[in-house]
Coordinates of C-alpha atoms and ligand atoms in Angstrom, one line a residue:
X452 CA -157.4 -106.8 176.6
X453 CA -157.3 -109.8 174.7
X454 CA -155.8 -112.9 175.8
X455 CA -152.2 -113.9 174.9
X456 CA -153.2 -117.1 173.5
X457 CA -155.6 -115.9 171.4
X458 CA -152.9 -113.8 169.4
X459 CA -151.2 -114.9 166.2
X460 CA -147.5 -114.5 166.4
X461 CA -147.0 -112.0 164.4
X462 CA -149.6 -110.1 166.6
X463 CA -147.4 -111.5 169.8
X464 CA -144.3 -110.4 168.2
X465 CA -145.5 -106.9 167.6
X466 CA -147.0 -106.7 170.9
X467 CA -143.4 -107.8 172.4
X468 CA -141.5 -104.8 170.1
X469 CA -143.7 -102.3 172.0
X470 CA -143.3 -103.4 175.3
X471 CA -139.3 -103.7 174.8
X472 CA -139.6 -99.5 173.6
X473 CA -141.7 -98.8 176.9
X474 CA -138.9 -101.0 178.8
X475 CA -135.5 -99.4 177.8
X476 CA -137.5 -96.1 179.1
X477 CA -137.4 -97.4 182.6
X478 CA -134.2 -99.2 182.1
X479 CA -132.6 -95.6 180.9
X480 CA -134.0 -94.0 184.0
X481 CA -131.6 -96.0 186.5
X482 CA -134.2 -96.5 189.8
X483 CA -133.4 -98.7 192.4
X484 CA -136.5 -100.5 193.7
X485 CA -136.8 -103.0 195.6
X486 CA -140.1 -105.6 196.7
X487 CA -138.0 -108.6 197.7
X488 CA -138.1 -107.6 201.5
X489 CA -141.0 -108.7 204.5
X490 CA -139.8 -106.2 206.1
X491 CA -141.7 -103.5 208.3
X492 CA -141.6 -100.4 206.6
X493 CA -139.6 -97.3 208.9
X494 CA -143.3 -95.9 209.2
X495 CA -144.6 -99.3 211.0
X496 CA -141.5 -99.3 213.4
X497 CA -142.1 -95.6 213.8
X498 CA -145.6 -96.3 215.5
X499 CA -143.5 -98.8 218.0
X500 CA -141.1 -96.0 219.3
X501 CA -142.8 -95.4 222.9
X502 CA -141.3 -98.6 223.6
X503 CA -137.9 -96.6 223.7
X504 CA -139.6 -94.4 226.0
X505 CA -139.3 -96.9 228.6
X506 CA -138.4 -96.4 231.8
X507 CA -140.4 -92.6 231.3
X508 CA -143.5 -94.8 229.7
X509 CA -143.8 -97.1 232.4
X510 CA -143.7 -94.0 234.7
X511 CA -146.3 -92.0 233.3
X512 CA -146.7 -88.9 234.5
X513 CA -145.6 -89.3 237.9
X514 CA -142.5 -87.0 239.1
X515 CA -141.3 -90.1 241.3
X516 CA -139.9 -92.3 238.3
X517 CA -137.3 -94.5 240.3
X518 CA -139.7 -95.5 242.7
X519 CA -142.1 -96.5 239.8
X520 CA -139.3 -98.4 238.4
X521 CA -137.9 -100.0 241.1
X522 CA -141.8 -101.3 241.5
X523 CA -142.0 -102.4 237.9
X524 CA -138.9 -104.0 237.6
X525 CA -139.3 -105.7 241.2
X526 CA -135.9 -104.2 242.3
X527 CA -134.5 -106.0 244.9
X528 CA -137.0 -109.1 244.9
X529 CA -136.1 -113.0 244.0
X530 CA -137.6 -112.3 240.6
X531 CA -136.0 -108.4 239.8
X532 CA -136.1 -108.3 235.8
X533 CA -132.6 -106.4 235.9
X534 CA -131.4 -110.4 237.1
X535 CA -130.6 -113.8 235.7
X536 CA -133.8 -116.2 236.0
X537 CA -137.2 -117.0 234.6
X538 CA -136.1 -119.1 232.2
X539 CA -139.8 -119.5 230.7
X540 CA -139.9 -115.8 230.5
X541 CA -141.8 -113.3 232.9
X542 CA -145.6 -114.1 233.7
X543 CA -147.0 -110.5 231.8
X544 CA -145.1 -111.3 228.8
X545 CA -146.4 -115.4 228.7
X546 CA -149.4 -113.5 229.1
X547 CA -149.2 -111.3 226.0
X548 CA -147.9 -114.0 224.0
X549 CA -150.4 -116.3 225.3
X550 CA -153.0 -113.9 224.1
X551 CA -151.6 -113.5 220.5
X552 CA -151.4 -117.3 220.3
X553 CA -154.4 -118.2 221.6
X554 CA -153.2 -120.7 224.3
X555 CA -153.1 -120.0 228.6
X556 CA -149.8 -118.6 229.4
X557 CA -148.6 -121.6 231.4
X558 CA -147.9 -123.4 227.9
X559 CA -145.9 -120.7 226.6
X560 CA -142.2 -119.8 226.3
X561 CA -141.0 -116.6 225.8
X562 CA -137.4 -116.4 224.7
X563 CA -135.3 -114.1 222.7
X564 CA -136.1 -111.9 220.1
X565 CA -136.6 -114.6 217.0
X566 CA -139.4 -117.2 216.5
X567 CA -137.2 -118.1 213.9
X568 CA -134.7 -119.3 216.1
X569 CA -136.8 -121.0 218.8
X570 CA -137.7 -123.5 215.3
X571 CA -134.3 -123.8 214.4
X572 CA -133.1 -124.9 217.9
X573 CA -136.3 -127.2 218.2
X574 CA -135.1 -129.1 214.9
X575 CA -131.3 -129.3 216.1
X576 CA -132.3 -130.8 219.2
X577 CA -134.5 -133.2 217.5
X578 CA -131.5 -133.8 215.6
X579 CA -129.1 -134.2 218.1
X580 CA -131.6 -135.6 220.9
X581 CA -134.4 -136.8 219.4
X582 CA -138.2 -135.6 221.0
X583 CA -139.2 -136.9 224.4
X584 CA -136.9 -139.8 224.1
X585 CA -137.2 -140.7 220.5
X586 CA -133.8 -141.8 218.5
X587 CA -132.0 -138.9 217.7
X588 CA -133.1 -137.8 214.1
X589 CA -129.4 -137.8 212.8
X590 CA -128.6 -141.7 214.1
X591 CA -132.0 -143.0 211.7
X592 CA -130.9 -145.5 209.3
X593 CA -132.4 -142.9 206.5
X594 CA -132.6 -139.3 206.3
X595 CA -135.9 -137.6 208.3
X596 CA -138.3 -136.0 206.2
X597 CA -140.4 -132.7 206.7
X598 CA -143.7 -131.7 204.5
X599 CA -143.6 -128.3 202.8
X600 CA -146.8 -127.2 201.8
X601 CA -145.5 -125.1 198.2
X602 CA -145.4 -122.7 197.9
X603 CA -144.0 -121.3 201.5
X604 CA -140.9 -119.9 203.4
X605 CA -137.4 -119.9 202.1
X606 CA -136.4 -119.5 205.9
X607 CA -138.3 -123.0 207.0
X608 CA -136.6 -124.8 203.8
X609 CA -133.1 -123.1 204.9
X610 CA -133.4 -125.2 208.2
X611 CA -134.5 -128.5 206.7
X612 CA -131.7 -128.4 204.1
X613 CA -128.8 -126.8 207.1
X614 CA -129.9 -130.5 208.6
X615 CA -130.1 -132.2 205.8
X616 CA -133.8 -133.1 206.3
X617 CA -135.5 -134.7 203.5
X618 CA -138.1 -132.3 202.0
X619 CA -141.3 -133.3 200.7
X620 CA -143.3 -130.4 198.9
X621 CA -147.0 -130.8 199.1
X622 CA -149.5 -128.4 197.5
X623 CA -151.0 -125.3 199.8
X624 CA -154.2 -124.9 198.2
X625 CA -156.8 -121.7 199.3
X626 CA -158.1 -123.9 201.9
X627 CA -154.3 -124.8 203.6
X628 CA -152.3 -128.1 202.7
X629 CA -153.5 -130.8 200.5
X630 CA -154.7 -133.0 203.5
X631 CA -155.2 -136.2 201.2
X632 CA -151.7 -136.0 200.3
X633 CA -150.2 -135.3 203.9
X634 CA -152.6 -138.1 205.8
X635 CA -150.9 -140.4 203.5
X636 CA -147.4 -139.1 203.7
X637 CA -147.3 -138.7 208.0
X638 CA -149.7 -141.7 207.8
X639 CA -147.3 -143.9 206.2
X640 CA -143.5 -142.9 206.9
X641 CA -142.5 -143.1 210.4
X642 CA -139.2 -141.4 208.1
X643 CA -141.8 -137.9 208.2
X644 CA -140.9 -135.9 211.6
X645 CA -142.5 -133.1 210.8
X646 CA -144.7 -130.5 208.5
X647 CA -144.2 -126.5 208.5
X648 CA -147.4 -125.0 208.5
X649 CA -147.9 -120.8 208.4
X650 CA -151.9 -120.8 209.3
X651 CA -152.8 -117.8 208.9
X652 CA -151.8 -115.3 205.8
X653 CA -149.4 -117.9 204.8
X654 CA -145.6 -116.6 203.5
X655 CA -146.1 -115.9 200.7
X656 CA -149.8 -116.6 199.3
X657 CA -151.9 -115.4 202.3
X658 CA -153.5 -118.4 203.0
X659 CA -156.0 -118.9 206.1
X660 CA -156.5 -122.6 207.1
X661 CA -159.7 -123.5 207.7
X662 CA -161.3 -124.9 210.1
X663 CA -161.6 -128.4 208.5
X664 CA -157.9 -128.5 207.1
X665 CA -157.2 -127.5 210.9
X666 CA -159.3 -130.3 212.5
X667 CA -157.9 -133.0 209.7
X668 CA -154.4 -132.0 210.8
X669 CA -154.5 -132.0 214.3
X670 CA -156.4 -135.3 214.1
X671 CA -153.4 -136.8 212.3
X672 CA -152.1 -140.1 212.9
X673 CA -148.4 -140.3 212.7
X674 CA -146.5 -143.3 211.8
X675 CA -143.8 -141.4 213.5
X676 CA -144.7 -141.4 217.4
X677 CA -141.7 -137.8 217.4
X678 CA -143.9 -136.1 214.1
X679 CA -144.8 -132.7 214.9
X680 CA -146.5 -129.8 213.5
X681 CA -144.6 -126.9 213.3
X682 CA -147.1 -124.0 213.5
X683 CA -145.6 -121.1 212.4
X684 CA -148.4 -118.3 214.0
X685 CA -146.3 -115.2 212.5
X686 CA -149.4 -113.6 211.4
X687 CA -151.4 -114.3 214.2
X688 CA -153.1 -110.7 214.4
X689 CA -151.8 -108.9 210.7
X690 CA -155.1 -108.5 209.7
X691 CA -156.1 -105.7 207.3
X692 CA -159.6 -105.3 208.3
X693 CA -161.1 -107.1 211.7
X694 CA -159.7 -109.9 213.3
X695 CA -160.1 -113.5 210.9
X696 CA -160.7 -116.4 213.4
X697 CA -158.2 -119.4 213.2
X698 CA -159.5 -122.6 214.9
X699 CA -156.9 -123.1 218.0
X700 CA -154.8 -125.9 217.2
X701 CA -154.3 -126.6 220.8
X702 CA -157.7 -127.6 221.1
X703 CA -158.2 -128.9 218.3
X704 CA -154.8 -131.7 218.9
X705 CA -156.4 -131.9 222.4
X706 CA -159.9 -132.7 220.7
X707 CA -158.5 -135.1 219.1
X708 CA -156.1 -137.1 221.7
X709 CA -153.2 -135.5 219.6
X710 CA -152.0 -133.2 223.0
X711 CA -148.1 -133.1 221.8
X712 CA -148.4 -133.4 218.2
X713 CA -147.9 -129.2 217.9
X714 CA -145.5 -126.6 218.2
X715 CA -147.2 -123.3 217.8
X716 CA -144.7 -119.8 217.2
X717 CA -144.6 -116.1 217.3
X718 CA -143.4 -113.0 217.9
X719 CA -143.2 -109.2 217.9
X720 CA -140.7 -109.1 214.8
X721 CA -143.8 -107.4 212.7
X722 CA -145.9 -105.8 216.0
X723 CA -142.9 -103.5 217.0
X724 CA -139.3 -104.0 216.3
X725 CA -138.2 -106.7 213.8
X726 CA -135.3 -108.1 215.7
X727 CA -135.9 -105.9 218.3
X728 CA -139.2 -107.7 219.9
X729 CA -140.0 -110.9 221.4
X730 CA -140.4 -114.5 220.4
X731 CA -142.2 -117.0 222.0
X732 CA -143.0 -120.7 221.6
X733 CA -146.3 -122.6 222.5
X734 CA -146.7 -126.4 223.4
X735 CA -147.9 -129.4 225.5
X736 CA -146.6 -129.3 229.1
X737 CA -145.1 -132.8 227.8
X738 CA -143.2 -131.2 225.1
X739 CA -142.3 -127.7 227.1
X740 CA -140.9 -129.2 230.0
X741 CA -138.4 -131.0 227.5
X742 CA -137.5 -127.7 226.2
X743 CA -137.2 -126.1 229.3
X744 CA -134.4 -128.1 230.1
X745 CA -132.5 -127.5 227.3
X746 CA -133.7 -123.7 227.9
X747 CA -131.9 -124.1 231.0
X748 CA -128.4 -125.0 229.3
X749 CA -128.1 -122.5 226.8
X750 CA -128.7 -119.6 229.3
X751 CA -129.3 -118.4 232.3
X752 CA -132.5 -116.4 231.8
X753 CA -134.0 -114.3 228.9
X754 CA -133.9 -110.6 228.0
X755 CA -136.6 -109.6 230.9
X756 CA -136.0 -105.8 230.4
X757 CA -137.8 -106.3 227.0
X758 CA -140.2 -108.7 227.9
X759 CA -141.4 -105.8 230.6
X760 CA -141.4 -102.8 227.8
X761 CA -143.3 -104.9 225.5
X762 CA -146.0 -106.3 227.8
X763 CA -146.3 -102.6 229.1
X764 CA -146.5 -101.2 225.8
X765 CA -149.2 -104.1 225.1
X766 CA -150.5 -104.7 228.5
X767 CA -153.6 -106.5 226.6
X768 CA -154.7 -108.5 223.5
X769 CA -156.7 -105.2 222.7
X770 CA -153.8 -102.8 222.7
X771 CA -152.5 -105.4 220.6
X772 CA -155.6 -105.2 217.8
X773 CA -155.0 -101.3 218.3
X774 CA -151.6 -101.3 217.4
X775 CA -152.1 -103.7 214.7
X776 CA -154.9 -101.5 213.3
X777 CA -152.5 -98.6 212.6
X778 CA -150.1 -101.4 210.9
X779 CA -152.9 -102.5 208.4
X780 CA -153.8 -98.6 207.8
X781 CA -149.9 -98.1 206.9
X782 CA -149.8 -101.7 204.9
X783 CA -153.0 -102.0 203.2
X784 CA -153.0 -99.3 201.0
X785 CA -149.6 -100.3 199.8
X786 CA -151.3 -103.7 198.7
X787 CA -154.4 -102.4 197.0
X788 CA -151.3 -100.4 194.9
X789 CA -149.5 -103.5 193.7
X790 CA -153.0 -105.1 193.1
X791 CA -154.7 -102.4 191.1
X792 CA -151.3 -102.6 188.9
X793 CA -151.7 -106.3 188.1
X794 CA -155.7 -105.7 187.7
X795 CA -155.5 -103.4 185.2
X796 CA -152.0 -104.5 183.5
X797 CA -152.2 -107.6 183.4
X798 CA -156.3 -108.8 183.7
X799 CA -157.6 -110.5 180.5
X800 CA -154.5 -111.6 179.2
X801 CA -154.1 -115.2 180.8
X802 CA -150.8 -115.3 181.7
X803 CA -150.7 -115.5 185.2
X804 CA -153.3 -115.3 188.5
X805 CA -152.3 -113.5 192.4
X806 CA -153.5 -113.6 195.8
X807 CA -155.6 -110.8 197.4
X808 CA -154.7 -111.2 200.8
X809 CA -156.4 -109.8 203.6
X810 CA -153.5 -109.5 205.7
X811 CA -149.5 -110.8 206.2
X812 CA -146.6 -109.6 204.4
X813 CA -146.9 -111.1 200.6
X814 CA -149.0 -111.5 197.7
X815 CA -147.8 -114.5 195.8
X816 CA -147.7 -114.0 192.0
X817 CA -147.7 -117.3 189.5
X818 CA -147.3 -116.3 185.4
X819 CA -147.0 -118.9 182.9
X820 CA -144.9 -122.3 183.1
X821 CA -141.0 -121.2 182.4
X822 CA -141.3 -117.5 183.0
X823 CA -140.6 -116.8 186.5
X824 CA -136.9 -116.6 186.5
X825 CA -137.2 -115.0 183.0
X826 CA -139.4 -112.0 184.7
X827 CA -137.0 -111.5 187.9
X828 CA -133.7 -111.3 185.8
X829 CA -135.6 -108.8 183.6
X830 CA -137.2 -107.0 186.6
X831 CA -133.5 -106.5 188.1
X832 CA -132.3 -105.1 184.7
X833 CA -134.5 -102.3 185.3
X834 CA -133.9 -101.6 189.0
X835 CA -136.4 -103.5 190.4
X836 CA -135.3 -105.9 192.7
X837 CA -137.8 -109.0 193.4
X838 CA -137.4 -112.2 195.5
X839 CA -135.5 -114.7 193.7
X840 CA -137.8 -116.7 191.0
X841 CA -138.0 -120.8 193.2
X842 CA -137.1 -119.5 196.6
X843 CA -140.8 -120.3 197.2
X844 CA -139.9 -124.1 197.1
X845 CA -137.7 -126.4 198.8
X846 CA -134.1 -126.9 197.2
X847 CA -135.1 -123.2 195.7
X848 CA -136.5 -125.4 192.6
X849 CA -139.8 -124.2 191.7
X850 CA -140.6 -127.2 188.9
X851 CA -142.9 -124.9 187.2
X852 CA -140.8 -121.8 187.4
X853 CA -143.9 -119.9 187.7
X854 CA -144.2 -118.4 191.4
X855 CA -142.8 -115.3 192.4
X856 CA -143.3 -113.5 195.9
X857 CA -144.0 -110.2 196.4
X858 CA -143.3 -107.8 199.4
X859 CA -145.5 -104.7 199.4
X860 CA -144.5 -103.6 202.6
X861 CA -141.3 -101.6 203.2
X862 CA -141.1 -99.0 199.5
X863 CA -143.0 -96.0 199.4
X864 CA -146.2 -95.9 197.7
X865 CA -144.4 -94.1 194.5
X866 CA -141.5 -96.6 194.7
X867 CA -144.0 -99.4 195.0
X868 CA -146.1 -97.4 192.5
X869 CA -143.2 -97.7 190.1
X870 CA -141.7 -100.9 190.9
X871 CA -145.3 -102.7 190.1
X872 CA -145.8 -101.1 186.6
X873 CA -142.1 -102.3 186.0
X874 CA -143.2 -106.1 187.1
X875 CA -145.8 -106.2 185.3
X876 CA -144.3 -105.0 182.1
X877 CA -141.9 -107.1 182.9
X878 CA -144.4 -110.3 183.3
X879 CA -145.9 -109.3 180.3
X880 CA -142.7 -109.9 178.2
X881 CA -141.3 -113.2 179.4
X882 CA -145.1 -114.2 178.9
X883 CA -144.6 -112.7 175.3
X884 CA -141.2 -114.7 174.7
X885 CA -142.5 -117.5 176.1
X886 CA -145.3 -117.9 173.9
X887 CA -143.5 -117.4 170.8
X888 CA -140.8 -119.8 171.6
X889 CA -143.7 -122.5 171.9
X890 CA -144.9 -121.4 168.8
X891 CA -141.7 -121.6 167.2
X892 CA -141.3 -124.8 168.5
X893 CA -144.5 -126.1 167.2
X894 CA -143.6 -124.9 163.8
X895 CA -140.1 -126.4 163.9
X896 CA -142.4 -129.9 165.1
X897 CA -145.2 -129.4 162.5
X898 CA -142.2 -128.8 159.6
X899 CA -140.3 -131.8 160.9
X900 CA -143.4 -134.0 160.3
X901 CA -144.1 -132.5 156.8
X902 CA -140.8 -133.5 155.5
X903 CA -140.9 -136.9 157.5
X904 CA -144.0 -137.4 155.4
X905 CA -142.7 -136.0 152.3
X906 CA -140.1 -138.9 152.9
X907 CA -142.4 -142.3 153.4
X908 CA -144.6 -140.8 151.3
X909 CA -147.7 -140.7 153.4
X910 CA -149.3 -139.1 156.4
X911 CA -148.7 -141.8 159.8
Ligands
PLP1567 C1 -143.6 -117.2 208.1 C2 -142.5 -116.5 208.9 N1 -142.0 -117.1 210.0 C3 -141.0 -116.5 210.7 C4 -140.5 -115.3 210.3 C5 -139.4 -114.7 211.1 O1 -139.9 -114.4 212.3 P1 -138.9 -113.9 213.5 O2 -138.6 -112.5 213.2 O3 -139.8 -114.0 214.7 O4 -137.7 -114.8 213.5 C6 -141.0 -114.7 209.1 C7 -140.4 -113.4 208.6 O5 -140.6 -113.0 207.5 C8 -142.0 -115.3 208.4 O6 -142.6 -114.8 207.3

């Protein structure tokens, strides 16, 4: 296929005519598809339904299941998991947390069913409390400041501006954040508290950090002595194929005399049940006995019952690859779909590039300057709904209006079938308007000039 640029515009214009037949076919057919969602599809929660089977799975095959249980759930002992306590969570499920995160169990929390929500509350008390005794962020004399490597999570944004942290987008190139640009920033600002940072197949471009953009951040040197990285681990183990190596940013901060400078998070949301697993929360001793206070205030112990069922269902980190094997076998095929579509539609014609993952939720899409929002509001016209064109960027202001995130995961393969050939048509046409507005509007400039110099009389 020839490239969009190379086309005159009466060839674009023609071009655009056919594509607007081939699109009020799919608008006349009425589907409802959707790819805005990260969400597990019912096949990936299907292979987590043995966890339901507890208490019977933890029983096996014995006959005698109430005196397996009572074992299991340490009936009648200080620590039985039907009780209040263990406010840091129970030892198997640090364990299994531990594991996914890469860090010994003694620095992790396990708490509630949203990693989400363990980053929210660690921002509110920073807000209200400041971090190991620093002012409180919301009594500064100026508004704090977090770096966003762009584009990224809506959810992370959401927080900053719920606070009304200052956000400061820095690019997320292949390699992870553009490290000359944050060195400076944290370097310099004693105002920047923080930096989200989703390591491994980054939301929404896949991204792996390497090992050097790892190393360069956890050798930071703060201006602000209450910075921290907010490691976002969601996708610790969503690998396609085998396992990609992430260097351990608990070392690495160690390494580098940085111990407190991290906050690492995950969770079960995409291993079993989304909203329906575990969350968990990594750090310094220094920084977790500070949360573990505050831990101590907001409850009086954490949902053990679920904590046992999912470190019995994944008593080891290589039940966990196991399990996470049949995810990729469900997910990846759904990917290669959405990426032989914008292969073979859309290769060769220059007007936009995507991600080829090798694991997370999302392939990020970027088409030419201007034409995001153009491509979303015509994807929705024909049933097809898509994340909303900017939510990649903080304020939800993507200043190219280029990037758009896709969700492979939860259609069908024919949905997702469909609902790519209707993106990419769809890409194809705001690309097509967009080009002939700019050459209308060089026209319009070039016949402005002409009569300017038809005017004075010569050529300036
Ligand atoms: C980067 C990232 N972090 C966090 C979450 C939410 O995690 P949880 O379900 O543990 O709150 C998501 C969900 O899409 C995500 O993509």
């Amino acid at each position: 296929m020839s490239r969009y640029q190379d086309l005159s515009a009466s060839e674009l214009a023609r071009e655009l005519q056919q594509l607007r037949d081939h699109y009020c076919v799919f608008q006349q057919r009425g589907l409802t598809l959707n790819m805005a969602r990260g969400k597990p599809s019912p096949e990936q929660l299907d292979l987590s339904m043995p966890l339901l089977d507890f208490p019977a799975h933890a029983a096996g095959s014995s006959s005698d299941t109430c005196a397996i249980l009572s074992r299991e759930l340490r009936a009648g002992q200080p620590d039985d998991l039907r009780n209040y306590g263990e406010l840091l969570g129970i030892t198997e499920a640090q364990e299994l947390m531990g594991a996914i995160m890469e860090v010994p169990a003694k620095n992790v929390v396990v708490s509630g069913n949203s990693s989400l929500a363990l980053m929210f509350d660690l921002v509110s008390a920073a807000m209200s409390h400041g971090v190991l005794g620093s002012t409180p962020w919301q009594r500064l004399d100026s508004r704090p400041k977090f770096l966003c490597p762009v584009p990224g999570y809506d959810r992370h944004f959401a927080i900053c501006a719920y606070f009304d942290i200052e956000m400061i987008s820095v690019p997320l190139n292949s390699d992870g954040p553009d490290m000359d640009k944050v060195e400076s920033l944290v370097g310099s600002n004693a105002l920047v508290k923080g930096i989200w940072c989703v390591p491994k197949f980054s939301n929404p471009s896949g991204v792996v950090y390497t090992d050097a953009i790892v190393d360069r951040l956890a050798a930071l040197r703060p201006a602000a002595q209450d910075f921290r990285m907010y490691w976002d681990n969601s996708y610790a183990v969503h690998d396609f194929a085998s396992p990609i190596r992430l260097a351990n940013i608990r070392n690495r901060c160690e390494h580098h005399h940085n111990p407190d400078l991290w906050y690492q998070f995950a969770s079960t949301s995409k291993i079993t049940f989304a909203s329906g697993g575990i969350a968990a929360l990594s750090s310094s001793q220094n920084n977790l006995q500070d949360i573990a206070k505050r831990l101590g205030l907001r409850s009086i112990g954490p949902d053990k019952l679920n904590q046992k069922r999912h470190s019995l269902f994944l008593p080891d980190i290589e039940a966990v690859y196991a399990h996470m094997a049949k995810h990729a076998a469900l997910v990846r095929p759904k990917f290669a779909v959405v990426l032989r579509e914008l292969d073979n539609s859309l290769g060769g014609l220059d007007i936009g590039t995507w991600t080829r993952p090798d694991g997370g939720y999302f392939i990020s899409f970027t088409g030419l300057l201007g034409t995001a929002g153009r491509t979303v509001e015509l994807a929705a016209a024909a049933g097809v709904t898509l994340t909303p064109a900017g939510v990649t960027y903080p304020y939800g202001q993507d200043p190219q209006d280029a990037n758009i995130r896709i969700a492979p995961t939860y259609p069908t393969l024919p949905a997702l079938e469909e609902a790519s050939k209707i993106f990419t048509l769809c890409v194809r046409i705001a690309a097509l308007e967009q080009l002939l507005r700019q050459d209308r509007t060089k026209e319009a400039e070039t016949g402005q000039r002409r009569t300017k110099e038809d005017k004075t009389g010569h050529a300036g």
